[in-house]
Structures are given as structure tokens and as C-alpha cells.
Amino acid sequence: MARKKYQEIAEHLELLVLSGRLKPGDRLPAERQIMEDFDAGRSSVREALFVLQRQGLLTSRPGAVPRVSVPTAEGIFAELSGPVRHYINRPEGLREMQDARALLEIGLARQAAIVATDADIAALEKALDANRNAKDLEQFFQTDVAFHFQIAKISRNSIFAGLNTAFADWLKNQRVQSADTGTSFEDVVRYHSNIFEAIKNHDPEGAANAMDLHLQDVVKRYWQAVLK
Amino acid sequence: MARKKYQEIAEHLELLVLSGRLKPGDRLPAERQIMEDFDAGRSSVREALFVLQRQGLLTSRPGAVPRVSVPTAEGIFAELSGPVRHYINRPEGLREMQDARALLEIGLARQAAIVATDADIAALEKALDANRNAKDLEQFFQTDVAFHFQIAKISRNSIFAGLNTAFADWLKNQRVQSADTGTSFEDVVRYHSNIFEAIKNHDPEGAANAMDLHLQDVVKRYWQAVLK
DNA sequence: ATTTTAAACTTGTCAGACCAAAAGAAGCGA
DNA sequence: TCGCTTCTTTTGGTCTGACAAGTTTAAAAT
């Protein structure tokens, strides 16, 4: 038996959704029904449903029949949080993750400077002000993430928005550590201001550069804190 | 029962690995043993192992006890292929995915132009030649992907390499469709040459630009093929 | 017609069983 | 003693059956 049974069932059900025969919100057959349809035992059916559920394709509550649901970018990336935690634990893992985030955010800043509308810029300025006026550490973190998220939103691509949120979550620990060095808020806000100004002036290279410097600073402070 | 049983078991086992009590290659207890340890039924244990397995944390073959393994970037992204297929099916899904790939590849090209060593450039040129001399369609696709992969490798970041491979897989369909328009290999090779030259000359902006033009062309041809 | 209540599902979990594949032990031959 | 083959044990993959707990649905009562 080369191909496992649950895979067969999972792929078949997946096709039902992909082909549009089952639309989001529709109710799936009950487990016992699927058992009959595929001539399989309940374990196999359950494992198949389990896979699809973990993929965000369907939600199932006890007592109720499973329903088809739309996978969101956030949900997809959230599923990665487990593996990512381990990946970061590897020797080179964190550095690679930091580089990956940098490539994303720098690219987003560059693009934002190109396509930002007046409304985008206004929203970004609001986020910047909120960050500048943060009263405590927690509020500062929150508005910091919000500022970066606002930049991601300008791309109007939910993948970028989701990735941005995911990175913020994955590297949260880095943020906390870095703050322990006594980094003053003003430094970070100054970087943010530079980024904002470049985007406002529709200067792609300036925005990319400012974001690059910002992230380099964050990474530098983190490693200082760790190695101290 | 708010927290499901398998989650409890999965998290516990995950901790064993993360804390280093179980190192890669080590053998996990058998399912029946875990049943006793956690006072759980076999279904719950299997679901827990299932999650960890899909996260690339352990591999299990029939007849053999599960072993701890190191999650690779490729494995992590491969796990996403299911959800991604659905995501692409959404109205804006494919366009967003194309944009995401563009941001990645352009960023990689830019960085490659900065950090590429002579050995990197030599390897890239070899990949370019292989692409230029491809005899049939399949060979052309393969060397095409290999060329892009070579650029990703220059970053020396396995996340980028894995993402690159994953995108190539996810957007494979696009590649095929686009080829149906009768695109001549020479056009693609010319783009590749431009990218290579820029990287060879350590010209980041030139490399980014060339890659941008290349991908825009690919996307344009794809939509032409689809709408025809 | 609206609310209440009870019956009929459905999932979550457990238990025991069987099969085929893998691993380990025993035996055999050199 | 060492290497190979055979046989037993262990293990994951799957099936069946069962029960508790939650959800739907339909009947019943108001």
C-alpha cells in the first residue's frame, strides 16, 4: 500500500472543494457517510478530515458536521508557527529569518513609496503618530507592529499583510530582547519617521534605504542584548 | 473539554524536542507506549503524532518507530502547497501570488548582485548556458527553474531557496499556460542573460530591474494565454 | 405561532483486533 | 568469529464497535 488511505480521501475531498462542487459554508457529509462512500474505516476518514482541518479548509466542532471554510493568508501562516519556532532554534535559523523579514519589509517599503495614495499616507501618518505617542512599552510594541502593518497594507496584497503579521509574531521574542538594552523609543520613532517621509515623497529608494537601516539597527541591538 | 487531547500530547512531545531532550535521529516511544504515558486512546496519540509529522518534526514509516527529524525549509513550504492551491483559486489569489513571487525574486536578484562571489557567478553562468541549450520543453522548464534557484542560492539563506522552489511549484501551471502562447525560448533566455550580466557586474539596480521586466513579461504572457 | 422538550444525529475519544512492514533475535554455515 | 538467512517480536496502518458529550431537528406543549 504505497499511497496511504487518508491521503486518497483527503485529496478527493480537496478536489470537491477546489472544483467548486462544495462551496465555503457548505456542509460536508458526516464521517460515517464518507466511510461508506470511500469504503474506509473511520480512522482513515478522521485522519483525512484532520489534515484538511489543519489546512484551514474546513472547520469542525464536536457534534456538528464539518463545514467548508476559506483559508485565509493569516491562517496559513499561523499554521507555520510551530515549524518556524523550531527553525529559529537552529544555529543559523534566526539570522536567516531576520534576513527574510528584511527582504520582505524593504520590498514592501519600496513598493509602498510607488503606489501609496493620499489616503494610504494619511493612515500611515496616523500610525506613526500613535507610535510616537505610545506611553508604555506594551503600547509601543503594539503601535510599532501596527506601523509596519500599515506599510504592508499599502501593497493591497493579503499575502504580504499576512506575512507581515506572521513575522512580527515569530520575531516577537527578538523585539522584547532588543528592548531590554534600554533602546530609547525616540531612536525607533526617528527611523519610522524617515521611512514615512520617503513613502510620502514617493521616493522608493529612500524608503527602501530607510527601512534597511531601521531593521539593521533592530538586528544589531538584538544581538548586542543576546551576547551581553 | 476546551483543549483537545491531541494538542496536549503534541505540545508535550514538541517540548521534548525543543528542549533538546530528544535530538534529531532519536527514536520516539511507540504509539502504544505514549498511550500509557498520557493515559490517552490511540486515536488521540495518532493525531498528535500526525500534527508533528506534518510539521516535519518527525518521520514515521509503517513498522518502524517514529524518529525525530530536522524540519527543512522545503518541507515546511511543501506543507503549504494544499492551502496555497486553494488560495490561488480565489479571484485575486493568483495575482497576489505572482506579486509575492516578484517581490521575492527581485529582492533576491538585487542582493545577489551585491554579495555574489566569483564562484557564484560561474555557477550561475553554467545554469544560464544549460537553459540556453535546452533541447525540449521539459528540459527548458527544468533549467529555467534551476537558473532562478541558482540566484536564490547566492543569498545563502535556506528560507529563500525553499521559498523559491515552492513558488516554482505553486506557479508551475502558470508556466505551462504561458508556454502555450508559443513563447520562444530566446525571449526568456534573453531576459535571463540580462539578469546574469547585471549580477556579474555587481549592479543591484540593474539586476532588480532585469528581473522585474522578466517576471512582468511572464505574467503578461500568462494572462494573454488565459484570456484568449 | 412561539417556545419547550425530547429524540435523532454527529463528533471526540476509547478499546480491541488484524495485517503488513520493519526491526531484532536466533540459528546456520563458513 | 563473522556473515548470512530465517523466524519471532514489535510497530504503524486500518477496521470495527462502543460510549459520552455536544448539536440539530422535529415533535410537543403552550
GROMACS .gro file of C-alpha atoms in nm, chain B residues 54-208:
model
  155
  282ARG     CA    1   0.317   1.720   0.907
  283GLN     CA    2   0.529   1.985   1.069
  284GLY     CA    3   0.834   1.792   0.965
  285LEU     CA    4   0.935   1.730   1.323
  286LEU     CA    5   0.931   1.356   1.293
  287THR     CA    6   0.909   1.092   1.026
  288SER     CA    7   0.721   0.769   1.069
  289ARG     CA    8   0.720   0.466   0.845
  290PRO     CA    9   0.496   0.165   0.896
  291GLY     CA   10   0.660  -0.096   1.107
  292ALA     CA   11   0.924   0.135   1.246
  293VAL     CA   12   0.914   0.361   1.546
  294PRO     CA   13   0.892   0.736   1.468
  295ARG     CA   14   1.216   0.929   1.465
  296VAL     CA   15   1.285   1.292   1.537
  297SER     CA   16   1.396   1.479   1.227
  298VAL     CA   17   1.504   1.830   1.145
  299PRO     CA   18   1.241   2.039   0.970
  300THR     CA   19   1.375   2.178   0.646
  301ALA     CA   20   1.260   2.493   0.476
  302GLU     CA   21   1.149   2.287   0.178
  303GLY     CA   22   0.941   2.059   0.395
  304ILE     CA   23   0.775   2.348   0.570
  305PHE     CA   24   0.675   2.515   0.247
  306ALA     CA   25   0.569   2.187   0.093
  307GLU     CA   26   0.315   2.158   0.371
  308LEU     CA   27   0.162   2.479   0.245
  309SER     CA   28   0.102   2.352  -0.105
  310GLY     CA   29  -0.252   2.242  -0.025
  311PRO     CA   30  -0.382   2.568   0.116
  312VAL     CA   31  -0.192   2.762  -0.146
  313ARG     CA   32  -0.365   2.577  -0.427
  314HIS     CA   33  -0.695   2.692  -0.288
  315TYR     CA   34  -0.571   3.038  -0.225
  316ILE     CA   35  -0.466   3.072  -0.586
  317ASN     CA   36  -0.811   2.966  -0.695
  318ARG     CA   37  -0.963   3.276  -0.541
  319PRO     CA   38  -1.030   3.571  -0.771
  320GLU     CA   39  -0.735   3.778  -0.656
  321GLY     CA   40  -0.530   3.484  -0.535
  322LEU     CA   41  -0.312   3.422  -0.836
  323ARG     CA   42  -0.230   3.786  -0.892
  324GLU     CA   43  -0.130   3.824  -0.529
  325MET     CA   44   0.084   3.515  -0.553
  326GLN     CA   45   0.253   3.647  -0.865
  327ASP     CA   46   0.323   3.976  -0.690
  328ALA     CA   47   0.464   3.793  -0.392
  329ARG     CA   48   0.692   3.591  -0.610
  330ALA     CA   49   0.804   3.905  -0.790
  331LEU     CA   50   0.892   4.079  -0.466
  332LEU     CA   51   1.095   3.779  -0.357
  333GLU     CA   52   1.279   3.722  -0.681
  334ILE     CA   53   1.352   4.088  -0.742
  335GLY     CA   54   1.488   4.119  -0.393
  336LEU     CA   55   1.699   3.809  -0.440
  337ALA     CA   56   1.838   3.937  -0.770
  338ARG     CA   57   1.926   4.267  -0.611
  339GLN     CA   58   2.100   4.100  -0.321
  340ALA     CA   59   2.276   3.852  -0.547
  341ALA     CA   60   2.430   4.136  -0.740
  342ILE     CA   61   2.575   4.265  -0.414
  343VAL     CA   62   2.711   3.952  -0.249
  344ALA     CA   63   2.783   3.718  -0.540
  345THR     CA   64   3.130   3.566  -0.538
  346ASP     CA   65   3.319   3.459  -0.848
  347ALA     CA   66   3.216   3.101  -0.781
  348ASP     CA   67   2.852   3.207  -0.757
  349ILE     CA   68   2.878   3.387  -1.090
  350ALA     CA   69   3.043   3.090  -1.254
  351ALA     CA   70   2.769   2.857  -1.130
  352LEU     CA   71   2.502   3.098  -1.246
  353GLU     CA   72   2.659   3.123  -1.590
  354LYS     CA   73   2.659   2.747  -1.612
  355ALA     CA   74   2.290   2.740  -1.527
  356LEU     CA   75   2.228   3.006  -1.788
  357ASP     CA   76   2.408   2.808  -2.056
  358ALA     CA   77   2.215   2.496  -1.966
  359ASN     CA   78   1.897   2.692  -2.007
  360ARG     CA   79   2.010   2.836  -2.338
  361ASN     CA   80   2.094   2.493  -2.473
  362ALA     CA   81   1.776   2.321  -2.360
  363LYS     CA   82   1.650   2.090  -2.631
  364ASP     CA   83   1.287   2.033  -2.546
  365LEU     CA   84   1.017   2.199  -2.345
  366GLU     CA   85   1.062   1.990  -2.036
  367GLN     CA   86   1.433   2.047  -2.029
  368PHE     CA   87   1.374   2.416  -2.075
  369PHE     CA   88   1.137   2.433  -1.779
  370GLN     CA   89   1.380   2.246  -1.564
  371THR     CA   90   1.678   2.463  -1.646
  372ASP     CA   91   1.462   2.771  -1.613
  373VAL     CA   92   1.374   2.680  -1.256
  374ALA     CA   93   1.735   2.585  -1.192
  375PHE     CA   94   1.854   2.927  -1.308
  376HIS     CA   95   1.623   3.106  -1.069
  377PHE     CA   96   1.717   2.864  -0.794
  378GLN     CA   97   2.083   2.941  -0.851
  379ILE     CA   98   2.013   3.308  -0.791
  380ALA     CA   99   1.833   3.221  -0.471
  381LYS     CA  100   2.125   3.012  -0.353
  382ILE     CA  101   2.357   3.310  -0.373
  383SER     CA  102   2.173   3.458  -0.075
  384ARG     CA  103   2.297   3.162   0.130
  385ASN     CA  104   1.964   3.155   0.309
  386SER     CA  105   1.774   2.829   0.303
  387ILE     CA  106   1.446   3.010   0.356
  388PHE     CA  107   1.489   3.191   0.028
  389ALA     CA  108   1.600   2.877  -0.151
  390GLY     CA  109   1.300   2.690  -0.015
  391LEU     CA  110   1.059   2.969  -0.098
  392ASN     CA  111   1.200   2.989  -0.447
  393THR     CA  112   1.139   2.620  -0.503
  394ALA     CA  113   0.794   2.642  -0.350
  395PHE     CA  114   0.691   2.931  -0.575
  396ALA     CA  115   0.818   2.748  -0.880
  397ASP     CA  116   0.599   2.457  -0.782
  398TRP     CA  117   0.293   2.660  -0.696
  399LEU     CA  118   0.308   2.861  -1.016
  400LYS     CA  119   0.402   2.570  -1.237
  401ASN     CA  120   0.065   2.581  -1.402
  402GLN     CA  121   0.124   2.941  -1.499
  403ARG     CA  122   0.450   2.843  -1.662
  404VAL     CA  123   0.286   2.579  -1.875
  405GLN     CA  124  -0.001   2.801  -1.983
  406SER     CA  125   0.237   3.077  -2.070
  407ALA     CA  126   0.440   2.845  -2.288
  408ASP     CA  127   0.130   2.757  -2.485
  409THR     CA  128   0.128   3.101  -2.638
  410GLY     CA  129   0.424   2.995  -2.844
  411THR     CA  130   0.673   3.197  -2.649
  412SER     CA  131   1.011   3.145  -2.799
  413PHE     CA  132   1.283   3.025  -2.570
  414GLU     CA  133   1.508   3.301  -2.694
  415ASP     CA  134   1.298   3.570  -2.532
  416VAL     CA  135   1.323   3.408  -2.193
  417VAL     CA  136   1.691   3.336  -2.235
  418ARG     CA  137   1.750   3.699  -2.329
  419TYR     CA  138   1.587   3.809  -2.006
  420HIS     CA  139   1.795   3.560  -1.814
  421SER     CA  140   2.108   3.689  -1.984
  422ASN     CA  141   2.030   4.043  -1.883
  423ILE     CA  142   1.981   3.934  -1.524
  424PHE     CA  143   2.303   3.740  -1.528
  425GLU     CA  144   2.503   4.026  -1.672
  426ALA     CA  145   2.377   4.266  -1.409
  427ILE     CA  146   2.463   4.025  -1.129
  428LYS     CA  147   2.803   3.961  -1.283
  429ASN     CA  148   2.867   4.335  -1.294
  430HIS     CA  149   2.752   4.371  -0.934
  431ASP     CA  150   2.481   4.610  -1.039
  432PRO     CA  151   2.197   4.566  -0.789
  433GLU     CA  152   1.952   4.804  -0.951
  434GLY     CA  153   2.018   4.659  -1.293
  435ALA     CA  154   1.962   4.308  -1.166
  436ALA     CA  155   1.642   4.405  -0.988
   0.00000   0.00000   0.00000
